[in-house]
PDB file of C-alpha atoms in Angstrom:
ATOM      1  CA  GLU A   1      87.166  72.685 -57.903  1.00  0.00           C
ATOM      2  CA  ILE A   2      87.755  72.717 -54.318  1.00  0.00           C
ATOM      3  CA  LYS A   3      91.462  73.956 -54.949  1.00  0.00           C
ATOM      4  CA  LYS A   4      90.138  76.841 -56.795  1.00  0.00           C
ATOM      5  CA  VAL A   5      88.149  78.240 -54.036  1.00  0.00           C
ATOM      6  CA  PRO A   6      89.852  80.974 -52.262  1.00  0.00           C
ATOM      7  CA  ALA A   7      89.487  79.793 -48.730  1.00  0.00           C
ATOM      8  CA  HIS A   8      91.190  77.531 -46.181  1.00  0.00           C
ATOM      9  CA  THR A   9      87.900  75.806 -45.053  1.00  0.00           C
ATOM     10  CA  VAL A  10      85.505  74.595 -47.630  1.00  0.00           C
ATOM     11  CA  PHE A  11      81.953  73.375 -47.208  1.00  0.00           C
ATOM     12  CA  VAL A  12      80.801  70.933 -49.949  1.00  0.00           C
ATOM     13  CA  LEU A  13      77.020  70.400 -50.454  1.00  0.00           C
ATOM     14  CA  PRO A  14      76.731  67.584 -53.039  1.00  0.00           C
ATOM     15  CA  ASN A  15      72.715  68.140 -53.405  1.00  0.00           C
ATOM     16  CA  ASN A  16      72.773  64.666 -54.956  1.00  0.00           C
ATOM     17  CA  LYS A  17      72.804  61.342 -53.207  1.00  0.00           C
ATOM     18  CA  ASN A  18      74.886  59.956 -55.977  1.00  0.00           C
ATOM     19  CA  ILE A  19      77.517  62.746 -55.593  1.00  0.00           C
ATOM     20  CA  ILE A  20      78.249  62.354 -51.867  1.00  0.00           C
ATOM     21  CA  LEU A  21      80.631  59.505 -52.118  1.00  0.00           C
ATOM     22  CA  ALA A  22      82.491  61.386 -54.882  1.00  0.00           C
ATOM     23  CA  ALA A  23      82.581  64.533 -52.517  1.00  0.00           C
ATOM     24  CA  ASN A  24      83.903  62.470 -49.545  1.00  0.00           C
ATOM     25  CA  GLN A  25      86.731  61.183 -51.904  1.00  0.00           C
ATOM     26  CA  ALA A  26      87.551  64.836 -53.074  1.00  0.00           C
ATOM     27  CA  ARG A  27      87.872  65.867 -49.342  1.00  0.00           C
ATOM     28  CA  ASP A  28      90.293  62.840 -48.603  1.00  0.00           C
ATOM     29  CA  LEU A  29      92.190  63.890 -51.583  1.00  0.00           C
ATOM     30  CA  THR A  30      92.663  67.521 -50.761  1.00  0.00           C
ATOM     31  CA  GLU A  31      95.601  68.002 -48.288  1.00  0.00           C
ATOM     32  CA  ASP A  32      96.015  72.018 -48.226  1.00  0.00           C
ATOM     33  CA  LYS A  33      92.265  72.870 -47.137  1.00  0.00           C
ATOM     34  CA  GLU A  34      89.663  71.685 -44.678  1.00  0.00           C
ATOM     35  CA  ILE A  35      86.844  70.166 -46.294  1.00  0.00           C
ATOM     36  CA  ILE A  36      83.463  69.607 -44.612  1.00  0.00           C
ATOM     37  CA  VAL A  37      81.196  67.548 -46.649  1.00  0.00           C
ATOM     38  CA  VAL A  38      77.430  68.226 -45.763  1.00  0.00           C
ATOM     39  CA  PRO A  39      75.694  65.313 -47.236  1.00  0.00           C
ATOM     40  CA  THR A  40      72.611  66.857 -48.788  1.00  0.00           C
ATOM     41  CA  LYS A  41      70.912  65.003 -51.276  1.00  0.00           C
ATOM     42  CA  THR A  42      68.767  67.710 -52.955  1.00  0.00           C
ATOM     43  CA  ILE A  43      68.954  71.325 -53.757  1.00  0.00           C
ATOM     44  CA  PRO A  44      66.291  72.383 -51.273  1.00  0.00           C
ATOM     45  CA  GLN A  45      68.326  70.577 -48.673  1.00  0.00           C
ATOM     46  CA  GLY A  46      71.428  72.372 -49.857  1.00  0.00           C
ATOM     47  CA  ILE A  47      69.617  75.839 -49.808  1.00  0.00           C
ATOM     48  CA  SER A  48      68.421  75.083 -46.211  1.00  0.00           C
ATOM     49  CA  ALA A  49      71.945  74.174 -45.293  1.00  0.00           C
ATOM     50  CA  MET A  50      73.486  77.087 -46.443  1.00  0.00           C
ATOM     51  CA  LEU A  51      70.985  79.543 -44.766  1.00  0.00           C
ATOM     52  CA  ALA A  52      71.817  77.693 -41.479  1.00  0.00           C
ATOM     53  CA  PHE A  53      75.663  78.664 -41.886  1.00  0.00           C
ATOM     54  CA  ASP A  54      76.611  81.217 -39.441  1.00  0.00           C
ATOM     55  CA  GLU A  55      80.165  82.739 -39.678  1.00  0.00           C
ATOM     56  CA  THR A  56      80.441  83.464 -36.036  1.00  0.00           C
ATOM     57  CA  GLN A  57      80.116  79.815 -35.198  1.00  0.00           C
ATOM     58  CA  THR A  58      82.884  77.121 -35.053  1.00  0.00           C
ATOM     59  CA  LEU A  59      83.023  74.637 -37.915  1.00  0.00           C
ATOM     60  CA  SER A  60      81.765  71.920 -35.572  1.00  0.00           C
ATOM     61  CA  GLU A  61      78.874  74.015 -34.902  1.00  0.00           C
ATOM     62  CA  ASN A  62      78.155  75.029 -38.289  1.00  0.00           C
ATOM     63  CA  ARG A  63      78.290  71.263 -39.556  1.00  0.00           C
ATOM     64  CA  ILE A  64      75.960  70.363 -36.699  1.00  0.00           C
ATOM     65  CA  ASN A  65      73.463  73.439 -37.397  1.00  0.00           C
ATOM     66  CA  MET A  66      73.569  72.824 -41.313  1.00  0.00           C
ATOM     67  CA  THR A  67      72.970  69.230 -40.965  1.00  0.00           C
ATOM     68  CA  LYS A  68      70.071  69.717 -38.535  1.00  0.00           C
ATOM     69  CA  ALA A  69      68.698  72.220 -40.946  1.00  0.00           C
ATOM     70  CA  PHE A  70      68.909  70.079 -44.256  1.00  0.00           C
ATOM     71  CA  GLU A  71      67.168  66.949 -42.488  1.00  0.00           C
ATOM     72  CA  LYS A  72      64.102  68.897 -41.796  1.00  0.00           C
ATOM     73  CA  VAL A  73      63.570  69.314 -45.511  1.00  0.00           C
ATOM     74  CA  SER A  74      61.278  67.232 -47.658  1.00  0.00           C
ATOM     75  CA  THR A  75      61.926  67.524 -51.434  1.00  0.00           C
ATOM     76  CA  GLY A  76      59.465  66.973 -54.304  1.00  0.00           C
ATOM     77  CA  LEU A  77      60.054  66.988 -58.050  1.00  0.00           C
ATOM     78  CA  ILE A  78      57.463  67.377 -60.744  1.00  0.00           C
ATOM     79  CA  THR A  79      58.845  66.266 -64.255  1.00  0.00           C
ATOM     80  CA  PHE A  80      57.633  64.428 -67.317  1.00  0.00           C
ATOM     81  CA  ALA A  81      58.023  60.590 -68.424  1.00  0.00           C
ATOM     82  CA  ALA A  82      60.415  60.648 -71.503  1.00  0.00           C
ATOM     83  CA  ARG A  83      59.088  57.198 -72.616  1.00  0.00           C
ATOM     84  CA  ASN A  84      56.616  54.372 -71.853  1.00  0.00           C
ATOM     85  CA  SER A  85      57.970  52.426 -68.857  1.00  0.00           C
ATOM     86  CA  GLU A  86      57.496  50.648 -65.542  1.00  0.00           C
ATOM     87  CA  PHE A  87      59.105  51.861 -62.526  1.00  0.00           C
ATOM     88  CA  GLU A  88      58.486  50.761 -58.740  1.00  0.00           C
ATOM     89  CA  GLY A  89      55.226  48.939 -59.757  1.00  0.00           C
ATOM     90  CA  HIS A  90      53.864  51.880 -61.628  1.00  0.00           C
ATOM     91  CA  GLN A  91      52.808  51.689 -65.403  1.00  0.00           C
ATOM     92  CA  ILE A  92      54.184  55.081 -66.852  1.00  0.00           C
ATOM     93  CA  LYS A  93      53.169  56.403 -70.257  1.00  0.00           C
ATOM     94  CA  GLU A  94      55.249  58.768 -72.134  1.00  0.00           C
ATOM     95  CA  GLY A  95      54.588  62.526 -71.453  1.00  0.00           C
ATOM     96  CA  GLU A  96      52.816  61.666 -68.367  1.00  0.00           C
ATOM     97  CA  ILE A  97      53.606  63.976 -65.130  1.00  0.00           C
ATOM     98  CA  LEU A  98      55.765  62.347 -62.532  1.00  0.00           C
ATOM     99  CA  ALA A  99      55.786  63.275 -58.921  1.00  0.00           C
ATOM    100  CA  LEU A 100      58.835  62.220 -56.773  1.00  0.00           C
ATOM    101  CA  ASP A 101      58.500  62.299 -53.099  1.00  0.00           C
ATOM    102  CA  ASN A 102      62.114  62.668 -51.725  1.00  0.00           C
ATOM    103  CA  GLY A 103      63.704  60.778 -54.532  1.00  0.00           C
ATOM    104  CA  LYS A 104      60.833  58.069 -54.878  1.00  0.00           C
ATOM    105  CA  LEU A 105      58.091  58.003 -57.454  1.00  0.00           C
ATOM    106  CA  SER A 106      54.750  58.738 -55.726  1.00  0.00           C
ATOM    107  CA  PHE A 107      52.379  58.966 -58.468  1.00  0.00           C
ATOM    108  CA  THR A 108      51.752  60.076 -61.849  1.00  0.00           C
ATOM    109  CA  GLU A 109      49.280  62.624 -63.153  1.00  0.00           C
ATOM    110  CA  LYS A 110      48.104  64.173 -66.511  1.00  0.00           C
ATOM    111  CA  ASP A 111      48.072  67.682 -65.318  1.00  0.00           C
ATOM    112  CA  ILE A 112      51.137  69.788 -63.886  1.00  0.00           C
ATOM    113  CA  ASN A 113      49.226  71.995 -61.610  1.00  0.00           C
ATOM    114  CA  LYS A 114      47.182  69.083 -60.207  1.00  0.00           C
ATOM    115  CA  ALA A 115      50.182  66.814 -59.401  1.00  0.00           C
ATOM    116  CA  THR A 116      52.439  69.824 -57.974  1.00  0.00           C
ATOM    117  CA  TYR A 117      49.344  70.676 -55.557  1.00  0.00           C
ATOM    118  CA  LYS A 118      48.714  66.996 -54.792  1.00  0.00           C
ATOM    119  CA  LEU A 119      52.637  66.340 -54.042  1.00  0.00           C
ATOM    120  CA  VAL A 120      52.657  69.705 -51.780  1.00  0.00           C
ATOM    121  CA  LYS A 121      49.741  68.492 -49.898  1.00  0.00           C
ATOM    122  CA  LYS A 122      51.405  65.079 -49.248  1.00  0.00           C
ATOM    123  CA  LEU A 123      54.737  66.681 -48.327  1.00  0.00           C
ATOM    124  CA  SER A 124      53.432  69.242 -46.001  1.00  0.00           C
ATOM    125  CA  LYS A 125      51.818  66.964 -43.602  1.00  0.00           C
ATOM    126  CA  GLY A 126      53.055  67.458 -40.027  1.00  0.00           C
ATOM    127  CA  ASP A 127      54.841  70.491 -38.781  1.00  0.00           C
ATOM    128  CA  ALA A 128      55.659  72.130 -42.060  1.00  0.00           C
ATOM    129  CA  ASN A 129      55.854  76.095 -42.013  1.00  0.00           C
ATOM    130  CA  PHE A 130      57.205  76.825 -45.528  1.00  0.00           C
ATOM    131  CA  VAL A 131      56.795  75.512 -48.888  1.00  0.00           C
ATOM    132  CA  THR A 132      59.088  76.821 -51.587  1.00  0.00           C
ATOM    133  CA  LEU A 133      58.084  76.309 -55.352  1.00  0.00           C
ATOM    134  CA  ILE A 134      61.130  76.523 -57.628  1.00  0.00           C
ATOM    135  CA  TYR A 135      59.675  76.662 -61.002  1.00  0.00           C
ATOM    136  CA  GLY A 136      61.484  75.591 -64.114  1.00  0.00           C
ATOM    137  CA  ALA A 137      62.202  76.751 -67.705  1.00  0.00           C
ATOM    138  CA  ASN A 138      59.122  75.384 -69.084  1.00  0.00           C
ATOM    139  CA  VAL A 139      56.896  77.139 -66.551  1.00  0.00           C
ATOM    140  CA  THR A 140      55.777  80.914 -67.153  1.00  0.00           C
ATOM    141  CA  GLU A 141      55.866  83.097 -64.335  1.00  0.00           C
ATOM    142  CA  LYS A 142      52.304  83.650 -64.661  1.00  0.00           C
ATOM    143  CA  ASN A 143      51.461  80.010 -64.353  1.00  0.00           C
ATOM    144  CA  ALA A 144      53.971  79.842 -61.455  1.00  0.00           C
ATOM    145  CA  GLU A 145      51.991  82.787 -59.726  1.00  0.00           C
ATOM    146  CA  GLN A 146      48.702  81.371 -60.075  1.00  0.00           C
ATOM    147  CA  LEU A 147      49.521  77.969 -58.913  1.00  0.00           C
ATOM    148  CA  LYS A 148      51.070  79.419 -55.884  1.00  0.00           C
ATOM    149  CA  ASP A 149      48.138  81.460 -55.087  1.00  0.00           C
ATOM    150  CA  TYR A 150      45.942  78.450 -55.506  1.00  0.00           C
ATOM    151  CA  ILE A 151      48.361  76.210 -53.185  1.00  0.00           C
ATOM    152  CA  GLN A 152      48.523  79.273 -50.604  1.00  0.00           C
ATOM    153  CA  SER A 153      44.728  79.370 -50.515  1.00  0.00           C
ATOM    154  CA  LYS A 154      44.376  75.732 -50.010  1.00  0.00           C
ATOM    155  CA  LEU A 155      47.043  75.372 -47.250  1.00  0.00           C
ATOM    156  CA  GLY A 156      45.903  78.409 -45.503  1.00  0.00           C
ATOM    157  CA  ASP A 157      47.656  80.925 -43.307  1.00  0.00           C
ATOM    158  CA  LYS A 158      49.661  78.305 -41.181  1.00  0.00           C
ATOM    159  CA  ILE A 159      51.965  77.566 -44.172  1.00  0.00           C
ATOM    160  CA  GLU A 160      53.926  80.198 -46.018  1.00  0.00           C
ATOM    161  CA  VAL A 161      54.209  79.326 -49.755  1.00  0.00           C
ATOM    162  CA  MET A 162      57.019  81.039 -51.593  1.00  0.00           C
ATOM    163  CA  LEU A 163      57.860  81.236 -55.310  1.00  0.00           C
ATOM    164  CA  VAL A 164      61.373  81.083 -56.896  1.00  0.00           C
ATOM    165  CA  ASN A 165      62.346  81.123 -60.540  1.00  0.00           C
ATOM    166  CA  GLY A 166      64.912  78.398 -60.878  1.00  0.00           C
ATOM    167  CA  GLY A 167      65.066  78.195 -64.633  1.00  0.00           C
ATOM    168  CA  GLN A 168      65.980  74.832 -64.264  1.00  0.00           C
ATOM    169  CA  PRO A 169      65.504  72.231 -67.183  1.00  0.00           C
ATOM    170  CA  VAL A 170      63.664  68.873 -66.881  1.00  0.00           C
ATOM    171  CA  TYR A 171      61.808  69.783 -63.630  1.00  0.00           C
ATOM    172  CA  TYR A 172      58.629  71.871 -63.834  1.00  0.00           C
ATOM    173  CA  TYR A 173      58.803  72.340 -60.173  1.00  0.00           C
ATOM    174  CA  ILE A 174      61.256  71.575 -57.648  1.00  0.00           C
ATOM    175  CA  ILE A 175      59.324  71.731 -54.093  1.00  0.00           C
ATOM    176  CA  SER A 176      60.793  72.277 -50.796  1.00  0.00           C
ATOM    177  CA  VAL A 177      58.775  71.767 -47.470  1.00  0.00           C
ATOM    178  CA  GLU A 178      60.095  72.809 -44.279  1.00  0.00           C
TER     179      GLU A 178
END
């Protein structure tokens, strides 16, 4: 896929910790292009890195700025348990809502909105300025808007809450906190 890109320099954003090694191998196998792997582990990190790109900067400056940007991002995921299981000491029942904090199971919940708010609150401690809720295919726009408004009212004016229709399967919400 790198070879199909009509550019001499290609930035690769894996957006998954399991893909970083493959991205580095693809870089090493590509001789006719300059490949820069920015080791993002999540979609929100990748978005933040892309927004930090500045075509007036050098490749090195862009790599540094993109890395600094994505390192400031915390990512939360709200999904469901497909079956009964035990994970990291948690007993999980099929259908329960799972809240993942930067890739690790944080807690389970019975209600999507409650889980999302609880995870946003946990992720936004510290110097957070922005929360982005990327809602999935199984969430209606109306429900997402209501949840966004609720979270904004709880967080106050110091943190801006934004909403994006991601349409992703599996995850009700992908949460980005910066």
